[in-house]
């Protein structure tokens, strides 16, 4: 590009343009930073330079789930209770690092032969193998036939996102059906991953249970080949899971309609306390030889929240397809973060790969699940004792970390402002955040909300 | 005559389902043909009698994968090199592919300060709760100060938005997603050549890109005129991707005077500089020196993006620790930009991994460890400079043609752009078992003094005997 100049001297136009732009940047256009004689004070212009490229940007609202903790942290009340994020708390209300995790981590850090070299794009191989075994069962024919492509990803979110991007690039259908309600982050993950989102009926507020017929009807109406998001167990936020018979019916329909199941498994072992029981739905589908995707998270069941450990498995028809699928998953991952973080995955692989650690893990997992179940019973009993109007049996029927209380937005607001109880606006509370000590306060709050606000 | 869609068709078909468990066979007509399944343990169907001129043995539609049409992807041009190296059994093999630092014994290296930090963290017994979406606050503070200087005016004025990201790649990707969403259609200009993954990142983020001239093969130096011209020719408002120091793959950096001129043009064109800083401290051995280009832009009050990585300078490769910084015109803008970056991170991975962030925060936050880190970084950078010198000496001794190989000494950072073409690079691998990327880039971090002579032989042979 030639800068042709028809001005007095070569470069004058250039220089003037530069000075002009500099002056603009020094804030003269902002009005009062320049002096009347045209000079500009340096101090007045340092920082806060006139026009920003980002001027039109809005402030994004806080994330509806993670924002609850932000609000909680700001609250000075001594009785405040954080039932927002699904992070396990002990009876003393403290975060928990599992003993087996501490043990594995100590061994890892003391091991002088360990390096921090890049993992392969697909992650730690041993971790991938063990993760597939964990969800599918070590005797799974899909594993034996090498039909499973597994890649380490950033916890559940990362696994879902990589799966979505893969499907949007390589699958013929770009619609995913998600249950109503579902985890708040699901639609965003899928949209940004290149899929469009449709819904299927799931929760029935009148029964506080599963709208099984509605679910089957809506899935029947889905176009052939559409993707279906299924919560493997401990549905978030409702805690309402299909029964085994219902899972069989769902599977039949999904296969009949040629829908592609995408399981979100974030609570294996955490829901019932039993790893195999919590994998029932996934294994049922895989047993019929069909294909599916599975996103696994170790955030809750290993308490590895901040380490971001998870895996995406794609169960394919043949070994050959699985190899090709894996190669394409690498192309999704490389431009996103190149390769996954090593620390958490090594901890998981150490635990799953060692008989003693693995066994001790199952014990710790069961005790976490049991404490949550006990909280459910305590809350239910407390509400009954207060004579709180309504049927609260759903508290003990629902499964997993959360209870879908049935409180509406206004009641939730009331609970926060008057009782300093923090939960998501859909009325979801994390039972993992409760203790025997705090149950009475929560029960008081619910009682008040239900009797005073409608 | 009914037609039969090949089983290898990419388009998945509505699949009739056979209920194995109930031994309840529902036979479905498929495109007018009768299906005769065979019973047995597996739901395998062999043979399909076609009423057509050719008889084809095919599997039933139910057995066809929905992903049948997925092609085998080629190996990553950079990371794939290590895979090929691993598979090579030759004793003389040399891996000069990935930019991962090796000691003189060609062993990976975990910095002493990193080991110290990890032990400290173990002792502290910290929990593993979710970080906020924007990452570890102590890390974010430390990383911005490292980049800009703790006393930097922009930081003091609250104009720097920092979000922890997944090393350099993840940080670049967040910014790319931001550009796509808030500046749709706006282009990013990348250098020719540049790190191979840059274009993938912008492609997947949906950001259009084009190249500006950078490397001049004739001088084996910077094509400064071309660079300036191409930036000027780009639309106002474009984003210009710049390597803060130790340009990858060429190792050729602008001088400070040239940086000033680049800043002039970008300001004039109201473009936004977007720095990729993956080697701060690693290029010259000095953290401050290596950040001079970025600081020049910030001192002028320009709004810029900076992606940082701690993979190389703290050897934290697999921990995936880095950050995306947006230096903005005002604190209010910085807050808004940060909030939008968070909004993009949440549906990607929710929040970033804690381990690497804590290591960095611990090292930078402790003056003793910080000094030790500086010393280790100087050692690493020093070893690479030493290897450059030895390689240059060896090649010069062997090549009597008078060709000037001094670019090896002038280039900065982990890599050397040898000027070898693809065929010559292939020769390096096939004949000499030297693994490198096809663009002629070698990672000096993977070279020992002991192997310099062997490499010199390989380079001289490939350069002169292969075309």
PDB file of C-alpha atoms in Angstrom, chain A residues 1 3 14 17-18 21-22 24-26 42 46-63 65-66 70 85-89 95-97 101-102 105-107 109-110 112 114-121 145 154-155 157-159 161 165-167 169-173 183 185 188-189 192 224-226 251-252 254-261 287-293 297 299-300 303-308 314-318 320-321 323-325 327-328 330-343 347, chain B residues 10-17 19 21-22 28 42-43 62-76 78-79 83 86 98-102 107-110 114-115 118-119 121-122 124-133 153 157 159 166-167 169-171 173 178 181-183 195 197 200-201 204 229 232-233 239 264-265 267-270 272 298-305 309 311-312 315-320 326-330 332-333 335-337 339-340 342-355 358-359:
ATOM      1  CA  UNK A   1       0.000   0.000   0.000  1.00  0.00           C
ATOM      2  CA  UNK A   3       0.929   6.247   1.151  1.00  0.00           C
ATOM      3  CA  UNK A  14       1.745  10.775   8.032  1.00  0.00           C
ATOM      4  CA  UNK A  17      -2.187  11.777  11.232  1.00  0.00           C
ATOM      5  CA  UNK A  18      -0.014  10.326  13.899  1.00  0.00           C
ATOM      6  CA  UNK A  21      -4.302  10.015  16.690  1.00  0.00           C
ATOM      7  CA  UNK A  22      -1.948  10.553  19.591  1.00  0.00           C
ATOM      8  CA  UNK A  24      -7.086  11.592  20.509  1.00  0.00           C
ATOM      9  CA  UNK A  25      -5.515   8.953  22.667  1.00  0.00           C
ATOM     10  CA  UNK A  26      -4.355  11.589  25.077  1.00  0.00           C
ATOM     11  CA  UNK A  42       0.675  14.410  30.768  1.00  0.00           C
ATOM     12  CA  UNK A  46      -2.163   8.998  32.030  1.00  0.00           C
ATOM     13  CA  UNK A  47      -4.783   6.313  32.141  1.00  0.00           C
ATOM     14  CA  UNK A  48      -8.402   6.688  31.160  1.00  0.00           C
ATOM     15  CA  UNK A  49      -7.724   7.317  27.536  1.00  0.00           C
ATOM     16  CA  UNK A  50     -10.750   8.555  25.658  1.00  0.00           C
ATOM     17  CA  UNK A  51     -12.206   6.000  23.364  1.00  0.00           C
ATOM     18  CA  UNK A  52     -12.062   2.394  24.330  1.00  0.00           C
ATOM     19  CA  UNK A  53     -12.471  -0.394  21.832  1.00  0.00           C
ATOM     20  CA  UNK A  54     -14.608  -2.042  24.500  1.00  0.00           C
ATOM     21  CA  UNK A  55     -16.834   0.954  25.121  1.00  0.00           C
ATOM     22  CA  UNK A  56     -20.024  -0.778  24.081  1.00  0.00           C
ATOM     23  CA  UNK A  57     -19.451  -3.802  26.287  1.00  0.00           C
ATOM     24  CA  UNK A  58     -22.023  -4.527  28.932  1.00  0.00           C
ATOM     25  CA  UNK A  59     -21.327  -5.887  32.347  1.00  0.00           C
ATOM     26  CA  UNK A  60     -22.230  -9.549  32.300  1.00  0.00           C
ATOM     27  CA  UNK A  61     -24.367 -10.738  35.186  1.00  0.00           C
ATOM     28  CA  UNK A  62     -22.830 -13.123  37.691  1.00  0.00           C
ATOM     29  CA  UNK A  63     -23.260 -16.792  36.852  1.00  0.00           C
ATOM     30  CA  UNK A  65     -25.047 -20.804  40.280  1.00  0.00           C
ATOM     31  CA  UNK A  66     -21.498 -19.685  41.057  1.00  0.00           C
ATOM     32  CA  UNK A  70     -20.263 -14.642  45.488  1.00  0.00           C
ATOM     33  CA  UNK A  85     -23.013 -24.799  44.785  1.00  0.00           C
ATOM     34  CA  UNK A  86     -22.914 -28.563  44.953  1.00  0.00           C
ATOM     35  CA  UNK A  87     -19.712 -28.880  46.906  1.00  0.00           C
ATOM     36  CA  UNK A  88     -19.631 -31.380  49.748  1.00  0.00           C
ATOM     37  CA  UNK A  89     -19.247 -30.111  53.292  1.00  0.00           C
ATOM     38  CA  UNK A  95     -14.729 -28.584  52.664  1.00  0.00           C
ATOM     39  CA  UNK A  96     -13.319 -32.087  52.548  1.00  0.00           C
ATOM     40  CA  UNK A  97     -10.245 -33.453  50.860  1.00  0.00           C
ATOM     41  CA  UNK A 101      -6.643 -38.067  47.673  1.00  0.00           C
ATOM     42  CA  UNK A 102      -4.180 -36.718  50.227  1.00  0.00           C
ATOM     43  CA  UNK A 105      -1.106 -36.544  46.198  1.00  0.00           C
ATOM     44  CA  UNK A 106       1.649 -36.971  48.760  1.00  0.00           C
ATOM     45  CA  UNK A 107       3.022 -39.968  46.884  1.00  0.00           C
ATOM     46  CA  UNK A 109       4.693 -35.007  44.975  1.00  0.00           C
ATOM     47  CA  UNK A 110       7.387 -36.984  46.752  1.00  0.00           C
ATOM     48  CA  UNK A 112      11.310 -37.808  42.253  1.00  0.00           C
ATOM     49  CA  UNK A 114       7.826 -37.483  38.043  1.00  0.00           C
ATOM     50  CA  UNK A 115       7.991 -34.781  35.426  1.00  0.00           C
ATOM     51  CA  UNK A 116       5.631 -32.115  34.254  1.00  0.00           C
ATOM     52  CA  UNK A 117       5.926 -32.797  30.544  1.00  0.00           C
ATOM     53  CA  UNK A 118       2.948 -32.135  28.340  1.00  0.00           C
ATOM     54  CA  UNK A 119       0.407 -34.917  28.475  1.00  0.00           C
ATOM     55  CA  UNK A 120      -0.744 -36.220  25.103  1.00  0.00           C
ATOM     56  CA  UNK A 121      -3.676 -34.247  23.706  1.00  0.00           C
ATOM     57  CA  UNK A 145     -13.656 -54.850  21.842  1.00  0.00           C
ATOM     58  CA  UNK A 154     -11.715 -30.586  32.211  1.00  0.00           C
ATOM     59  CA  UNK A 155     -14.218 -32.172  34.571  1.00  0.00           C
ATOM     60  CA  UNK A 157     -18.090 -29.149  31.797  1.00  0.00           C
ATOM     61  CA  UNK A 158     -15.051 -29.723  29.641  1.00  0.00           C
ATOM     62  CA  UNK A 159     -16.165 -33.226  28.683  1.00  0.00           C
ATOM     63  CA  UNK A 161     -18.080 -29.097  25.680  1.00  0.00           C
ATOM     64  CA  UNK A 165     -17.950 -29.515  19.526  1.00  0.00           C
ATOM     65  CA  UNK A 166     -17.140 -32.958  18.166  1.00  0.00           C
ATOM     66  CA  UNK A 167     -20.790 -33.645  17.389  1.00  0.00           C
ATOM     67  CA  UNK A 169     -18.376 -30.971  13.469  1.00  0.00           C
ATOM     68  CA  UNK A 170     -18.924 -34.644  12.708  1.00  0.00           C
ATOM     69  CA  UNK A 171     -22.480 -35.659  13.406  1.00  0.00           C
ATOM     70  CA  UNK A 172     -25.354 -35.149  11.044  1.00  0.00           C
ATOM     71  CA  UNK A 173     -27.782 -33.920  13.652  1.00  0.00           C
ATOM     72  CA  UNK A 183     -28.183 -27.897  35.211  1.00  0.00           C
ATOM     73  CA  UNK A 185     -24.806 -24.480  32.426  1.00  0.00           C
ATOM     74  CA  UNK A 188     -24.761 -22.608  27.330  1.00  0.00           C
ATOM     75  CA  UNK A 189     -22.244 -25.395  26.872  1.00  0.00           C
ATOM     76  CA  UNK A 192     -21.333 -22.438  22.392  1.00  0.00           C
ATOM     77  CA  UNK A 224     -34.376 -39.249  14.069  1.00  0.00           C
ATOM     78  CA  UNK A 225     -30.748 -39.125  15.094  1.00  0.00           C
ATOM     79  CA  UNK A 226     -31.188 -36.211  17.470  1.00  0.00           C
ATOM     80  CA  UNK A 251     -33.543 -47.057  26.215  1.00  0.00           C
ATOM     81  CA  UNK A 252     -36.006 -48.875  23.999  1.00  0.00           C
ATOM     82  CA  UNK A 254     -34.063 -44.016  22.182  1.00  0.00           C
ATOM     83  CA  UNK A 255     -32.851 -46.964  20.138  1.00  0.00           C
ATOM     84  CA  UNK A 256     -36.114 -47.216  18.227  1.00  0.00           C
ATOM     85  CA  UNK A 257     -35.957 -43.574  17.214  1.00  0.00           C
ATOM     86  CA  UNK A 258     -32.265 -43.774  16.488  1.00  0.00           C
ATOM     87  CA  UNK A 259     -31.546 -41.008  18.985  1.00  0.00           C
ATOM     88  CA  UNK A 260     -27.981 -40.553  20.187  1.00  0.00           C
ATOM     89  CA  UNK A 261     -27.668 -40.618  23.980  1.00  0.00           C
ATOM     90  CA  UNK A 287     -25.027 -53.409  26.714  1.00  0.00           C
ATOM     91  CA  UNK A 288     -27.286 -53.251  23.678  1.00  0.00           C
ATOM     92  CA  UNK A 289     -24.278 -52.576  21.470  1.00  0.00           C
ATOM     93  CA  UNK A 290     -25.416 -49.109  20.505  1.00  0.00           C
ATOM     94  CA  UNK A 291     -23.429 -45.911  20.510  1.00  0.00           C
ATOM     95  CA  UNK A 292     -23.442 -43.149  23.078  1.00  0.00           C
ATOM     96  CA  UNK A 293     -21.369 -40.386  24.624  1.00  0.00           C
ATOM     97  CA  UNK A 297     -16.669 -35.829  36.375  1.00  0.00           C
ATOM     98  CA  UNK A 299     -15.357 -33.205  41.038  1.00  0.00           C
ATOM     99  CA  UNK A 300     -17.808 -34.637  43.560  1.00  0.00           C
ATOM    100  CA  UNK A 303     -13.741 -34.226  45.843  1.00  0.00           C
ATOM    101  CA  UNK A 304     -11.393 -32.964  43.159  1.00  0.00           C
ATOM    102  CA  UNK A 305     -13.507 -29.936  42.284  1.00  0.00           C
ATOM    103  CA  UNK A 306     -10.782 -27.393  41.599  1.00  0.00           C
ATOM    104  CA  UNK A 307      -8.452 -29.834  39.874  1.00  0.00           C
ATOM    105  CA  UNK A 308     -10.893 -30.146  36.941  1.00  0.00           C
ATOM    106  CA  UNK A 314     -17.567 -42.117  22.974  1.00  0.00           C
ATOM    107  CA  UNK A 315     -18.791 -45.689  22.620  1.00  0.00           C
ATOM    108  CA  UNK A 316     -18.626 -46.626  18.960  1.00  0.00           C
ATOM    109  CA  UNK A 317     -19.829 -49.515  16.884  1.00  0.00           C
ATOM    110  CA  UNK A 318     -16.376 -50.673  15.886  1.00  0.00           C
ATOM    111  CA  UNK A 320     -11.939 -48.696  13.650  1.00  0.00           C
ATOM    112  CA  UNK A 321     -14.533 -45.996  14.151  1.00  0.00           C
ATOM    113  CA  UNK A 323      -9.797 -44.809  16.457  1.00  0.00           C
ATOM    114  CA  UNK A 324     -10.976 -42.276  13.927  1.00  0.00           C
ATOM    115  CA  UNK A 325     -13.234 -40.610  16.458  1.00  0.00           C
ATOM    116  CA  UNK A 327      -8.183 -38.671  16.240  1.00  0.00           C
ATOM    117  CA  UNK A 328     -10.871 -36.079  15.599  1.00  0.00           C
ATOM    118  CA  UNK A 330      -7.734 -34.368  19.359  1.00  0.00           C
ATOM    119  CA  UNK A 331      -8.474 -31.739  16.734  1.00  0.00           C
ATOM    120  CA  UNK A 332     -11.183 -30.296  18.961  1.00  0.00           C
ATOM    121  CA  UNK A 333      -8.982 -30.238  22.039  1.00  0.00           C
ATOM    122  CA  UNK A 334      -5.764 -28.878  20.566  1.00  0.00           C
ATOM    123  CA  UNK A 335      -7.194 -25.413  19.671  1.00  0.00           C
ATOM    124  CA  UNK A 336      -9.058 -25.210  22.965  1.00  0.00           C
ATOM    125  CA  UNK A 337      -6.305 -25.854  25.505  1.00  0.00           C
ATOM    126  CA  UNK A 338      -3.789 -28.151  23.743  1.00  0.00           C
ATOM    127  CA  UNK A 339      -3.701 -30.867  26.394  1.00  0.00           C
ATOM    128  CA  UNK A 340      -5.329 -31.389  29.785  1.00  0.00           C
ATOM    129  CA  UNK A 341      -3.888 -30.712  33.283  1.00  0.00           C
ATOM    130  CA  UNK A 342      -1.916 -33.551  34.807  1.00  0.00           C
ATOM    131  CA  UNK A 343      -2.342 -33.202  38.547  1.00  0.00           C
ATOM    132  CA  UNK A 347      -4.401 -38.564  41.566  1.00  0.00           C
TER     133      UNK A 347
ATOM    134  CA  UNK B  10     -21.807 -40.558   6.261  1.00  0.00           C
ATOM    135  CA  UNK B  11     -25.448 -39.863   6.820  1.00  0.00           C
ATOM    136  CA  UNK B  12     -26.836 -41.951   9.620  1.00  0.00           C
ATOM    137  CA  UNK B  13     -30.135 -43.597   8.830  1.00  0.00           C
ATOM    138  CA  UNK B  14     -33.142 -44.156  10.957  1.00  0.00           C
ATOM    139  CA  UNK B  15     -32.334 -47.485  12.414  1.00  0.00           C
ATOM    140  CA  UNK B  16     -34.782 -50.254  12.942  1.00  0.00           C
ATOM    141  CA  UNK B  17     -34.116 -51.861  16.269  1.00  0.00           C
ATOM    142  CA  UNK B  19     -34.942 -56.220  20.781  1.00  0.00           C
ATOM    143  CA  UNK B  21     -33.249 -59.068  25.301  1.00  0.00           C
ATOM    144  CA  UNK B  22     -36.831 -60.078  24.780  1.00  0.00           C
ATOM    145  CA  UNK B  28     -38.612 -53.948   9.409  1.00  0.00           C
ATOM    146  CA  UNK B  42     -24.452 -61.145  19.107  1.00  0.00           C
ATOM    147  CA  UNK B  43     -26.775 -59.029  17.093  1.00  0.00           C
ATOM    148  CA  UNK B  62     -28.426 -50.931  12.645  1.00  0.00           C
ATOM    149  CA  UNK B  63     -24.825 -52.018  12.735  1.00  0.00           C
ATOM    150  CA  UNK B  64     -23.528 -48.952  10.980  1.00  0.00           C
ATOM    151  CA  UNK B  65     -21.889 -46.394  13.199  1.00  0.00           C
ATOM    152  CA  UNK B  66     -23.209 -42.877  13.193  1.00  0.00           C
ATOM    153  CA  UNK B  67     -19.610 -41.853  12.964  1.00  0.00           C
ATOM    154  CA  UNK B  68     -18.762 -44.027  10.004  1.00  0.00           C
ATOM    155  CA  UNK B  69     -18.042 -40.958   7.914  1.00  0.00           C
ATOM    156  CA  UNK B  70     -15.516 -39.570  10.351  1.00  0.00           C
ATOM    157  CA  UNK B  71     -12.107 -39.467   8.696  1.00  0.00           C
ATOM    158  CA  UNK B  72      -8.869 -40.284  10.467  1.00  0.00           C
ATOM    159  CA  UNK B  73      -7.325 -36.958  11.387  1.00  0.00           C
ATOM    160  CA  UNK B  74      -3.669 -36.353  10.598  1.00  0.00           C
ATOM    161  CA  UNK B  75      -1.306 -36.212  13.588  1.00  0.00           C
ATOM    162  CA  UNK B  76      -0.665 -32.761  15.041  1.00  0.00           C
ATOM    163  CA  UNK B  78       4.059 -30.351  16.377  1.00  0.00           C
ATOM    164  CA  UNK B  79       2.891 -32.809  19.017  1.00  0.00           C
ATOM    165  CA  UNK B  83       4.874 -39.440  18.875  1.00  0.00           C
ATOM    166  CA  UNK B  86       8.943 -42.268  20.523  1.00  0.00           C
ATOM    167  CA  UNK B  98       8.290 -29.774  20.863  1.00  0.00           C
ATOM    168  CA  UNK B  99       9.535 -26.768  22.753  1.00  0.00           C
ATOM    169  CA  UNK B 100      10.002 -28.500  26.075  1.00  0.00           C
ATOM    170  CA  UNK B 101      13.202 -27.737  27.966  1.00  0.00           C
ATOM    171  CA  UNK B 102      15.757 -30.505  28.468  1.00  0.00           C
ATOM    172  CA  UNK B 107      16.182 -35.108  30.657  1.00  0.00           C
ATOM    173  CA  UNK B 108      12.993 -33.205  31.400  1.00  0.00           C
ATOM    174  CA  UNK B 109      13.442 -30.648  34.145  1.00  0.00           C
ATOM    175  CA  UNK B 110      11.254 -29.789  37.101  1.00  0.00           C
ATOM    176  CA  UNK B 114       8.445 -25.753  41.763  1.00  0.00           C
ATOM    177  CA  UNK B 115       9.305 -28.746  43.934  1.00  0.00           C
ATOM    178  CA  UNK B 118       4.555 -28.157  45.853  1.00  0.00           C
ATOM    179  CA  UNK B 119       5.982 -29.400  49.123  1.00  0.00           C
ATOM    180  CA  UNK B 121       1.393 -26.648  49.374  1.00  0.00           C
ATOM    181  CA  UNK B 122       1.288 -30.211  50.644  1.00  0.00           C
ATOM    182  CA  UNK B 124      -0.357 -26.308  54.093  1.00  0.00           C
ATOM    183  CA  UNK B 125      -2.948 -28.952  53.273  1.00  0.00           C
ATOM    184  CA  UNK B 126      -5.114 -26.624  51.243  1.00  0.00           C
ATOM    185  CA  UNK B 127      -8.513 -27.713  50.022  1.00  0.00           C
ATOM    186  CA  UNK B 128      -9.555 -28.462  46.471  1.00  0.00           C
ATOM    187  CA  UNK B 129     -12.641 -26.276  46.219  1.00  0.00           C
ATOM    188  CA  UNK B 130     -13.675 -24.737  42.932  1.00  0.00           C
ATOM    189  CA  UNK B 131     -11.760 -21.626  42.028  1.00  0.00           C
ATOM    190  CA  UNK B 132     -13.868 -18.671  40.923  1.00  0.00           C
ATOM    191  CA  UNK B 133     -14.439 -18.642  37.171  1.00  0.00           C
ATOM    192  CA  UNK B 153       0.281   2.584  36.275  1.00  0.00           C
ATOM    193  CA  UNK B 157      -5.462   2.354  38.109  1.00  0.00           C
ATOM    194  CA  UNK B 159      -7.359  -0.983  34.211  1.00  0.00           C
ATOM    195  CA  UNK B 166      -5.389 -22.948  30.441  1.00  0.00           C
ATOM    196  CA  UNK B 167      -1.817 -21.981  29.650  1.00  0.00           C
ATOM    197  CA  UNK B 169      -3.578 -21.965  24.285  1.00  0.00           C
ATOM    198  CA  UNK B 170      -6.522 -21.637  26.627  1.00  0.00           C
ATOM    199  CA  UNK B 171      -5.863 -17.948  27.203  1.00  0.00           C
ATOM    200  CA  UNK B 173      -8.851 -19.228  22.955  1.00  0.00           C
ATOM    201  CA  UNK B 178     -14.337 -12.795  23.109  1.00  0.00           C
ATOM    202  CA  UNK B 181     -18.655 -12.477  20.184  1.00  0.00           C
ATOM    203  CA  UNK B 182     -18.039  -8.757  20.655  1.00  0.00           C
ATOM    204  CA  UNK B 183     -16.229  -7.909  17.462  1.00  0.00           C
ATOM    205  CA  UNK B 195       3.024 -21.060  15.867  1.00  0.00           C
ATOM    206  CA  UNK B 197      -1.805 -23.802  16.543  1.00  0.00           C
ATOM    207  CA  UNK B 200      -6.537 -23.544  14.606  1.00  0.00           C
ATOM    208  CA  UNK B 201      -7.503 -21.509  17.643  1.00  0.00           C
ATOM    209  CA  UNK B 204     -12.386 -23.006  15.931  1.00  0.00           C
ATOM    210  CA  UNK B 229       2.857  -2.328   5.273  1.00  0.00           C
ATOM    211  CA  UNK B 232      -1.305  -0.641   7.714  1.00  0.00           C
ATOM    212  CA  UNK B 233      -3.226  -2.306   4.933  1.00  0.00           C
ATOM    213  CA  UNK B 239      -6.505  -7.331  16.082  1.00  0.00           C
ATOM    214  CA  UNK B 264       2.673   3.806  16.070  1.00  0.00           C
ATOM    215  CA  UNK B 265       0.938   2.069  13.212  1.00  0.00           C
ATOM    216  CA  UNK B 267      -2.391   3.290  17.261  1.00  0.00           C
ATOM    217  CA  UNK B 268      -2.909   5.119  14.025  1.00  0.00           C
ATOM    218  CA  UNK B 269      -5.120   2.375  12.650  1.00  0.00           C
ATOM    219  CA  UNK B 270      -7.032   2.079  15.903  1.00  0.00           C
ATOM    220  CA  UNK B 272      -5.763  -3.661  19.029  1.00  0.00           C
ATOM    221  CA  UNK B 298       0.891  -0.227  27.819  1.00  0.00           C
ATOM    222  CA  UNK B 299       2.926   2.849  28.704  1.00  0.00           C
ATOM    223  CA  UNK B 300       1.442   4.588  25.705  1.00  0.00           C
ATOM    224  CA  UNK B 301      -1.989   3.993  27.124  1.00  0.00           C
ATOM    225  CA  UNK B 302      -2.952   1.536  24.437  1.00  0.00           C
ATOM    226  CA  UNK B 303      -5.596  -1.107  25.015  1.00  0.00           C
ATOM    227  CA  UNK B 304      -4.106  -4.550  24.464  1.00  0.00           C
ATOM    228  CA  UNK B 305      -4.721  -8.238  25.057  1.00  0.00           C
ATOM    229  CA  UNK B 309       1.947 -19.066  29.652  1.00  0.00           C
ATOM    230  CA  UNK B 311       4.685 -23.783  30.580  1.00  0.00           C
ATOM    231  CA  UNK B 312       8.259 -22.943  29.712  1.00  0.00           C
ATOM    232  CA  UNK B 315       8.418 -25.687  33.471  1.00  0.00           C
ATOM    233  CA  UNK B 316       4.761 -26.207  34.309  1.00  0.00           C
ATOM    234  CA  UNK B 317       3.855 -27.601  30.888  1.00  0.00           C
ATOM    235  CA  UNK B 318       1.295 -30.180  31.908  1.00  0.00           C
ATOM    236  CA  UNK B 319      -0.263 -28.127  34.688  1.00  0.00           C
ATOM    237  CA  UNK B 320      -1.766 -25.824  32.046  1.00  0.00           C
ATOM    238  CA  UNK B 326      -6.980  -7.134  28.871  1.00  0.00           C
ATOM    239  CA  UNK B 327      -5.449  -3.731  29.486  1.00  0.00           C
ATOM    240  CA  UNK B 328      -8.337  -1.311  29.082  1.00  0.00           C
ATOM    241  CA  UNK B 329      -8.966   2.398  28.944  1.00  0.00           C
ATOM    242  CA  UNK B 330     -10.678   2.539  32.322  1.00  0.00           C
ATOM    243  CA  UNK B 332     -15.000   0.232  34.528  1.00  0.00           C
ATOM    244  CA  UNK B 333     -14.190  -1.142  31.094  1.00  0.00           C
ATOM    245  CA  UNK B 335     -14.507  -4.925  34.940  1.00  0.00           C
ATOM    246  CA  UNK B 336     -16.933  -5.322  32.089  1.00  0.00           C
ATOM    247  CA  UNK B 337     -14.393  -7.081  29.909  1.00  0.00           C
ATOM    248  CA  UNK B 339     -17.182 -10.258  33.322  1.00  0.00           C
ATOM    249  CA  UNK B 340     -17.580 -11.174  29.668  1.00  0.00           C
ATOM    250  CA  UNK B 342     -15.875 -15.193  32.595  1.00  0.00           C
ATOM    251  CA  UNK B 343     -19.063 -15.704  30.681  1.00  0.00           C
ATOM    252  CA  UNK B 344     -17.076 -17.417  27.945  1.00  0.00           C
ATOM    253  CA  UNK B 345     -15.028 -19.555  30.301  1.00  0.00           C
ATOM    254  CA  UNK B 346     -18.015 -20.967  32.164  1.00  0.00           C
ATOM    255  CA  UNK B 347     -19.419 -22.996  29.221  1.00  0.00           C
ATOM    256  CA  UNK B 348     -15.922 -24.127  28.253  1.00  0.00           C
ATOM    257  CA  UNK B 349     -14.621 -25.590  31.500  1.00  0.00           C
ATOM    258  CA  UNK B 350     -16.464 -23.706  34.300  1.00  0.00           C
ATOM    259  CA  UNK B 351     -13.376 -22.698  36.262  1.00  0.00           C
ATOM    260  CA  UNK B 352      -9.647 -23.323  35.831  1.00  0.00           C
ATOM    261  CA  UNK B 353      -7.421 -25.930  37.547  1.00  0.00           C
ATOM    262  CA  UNK B 354      -6.028 -24.888  40.894  1.00  0.00           C
ATOM    263  CA  UNK B 355      -2.718 -26.728  41.178  1.00  0.00           C
ATOM    264  CA  UNK B 358      -1.035 -22.175  43.409  1.00  0.00           C
ATOM    265  CA  UNK B 359       2.495 -23.104  42.386  1.00  0.00           C
TER     266      UNK B 359
END
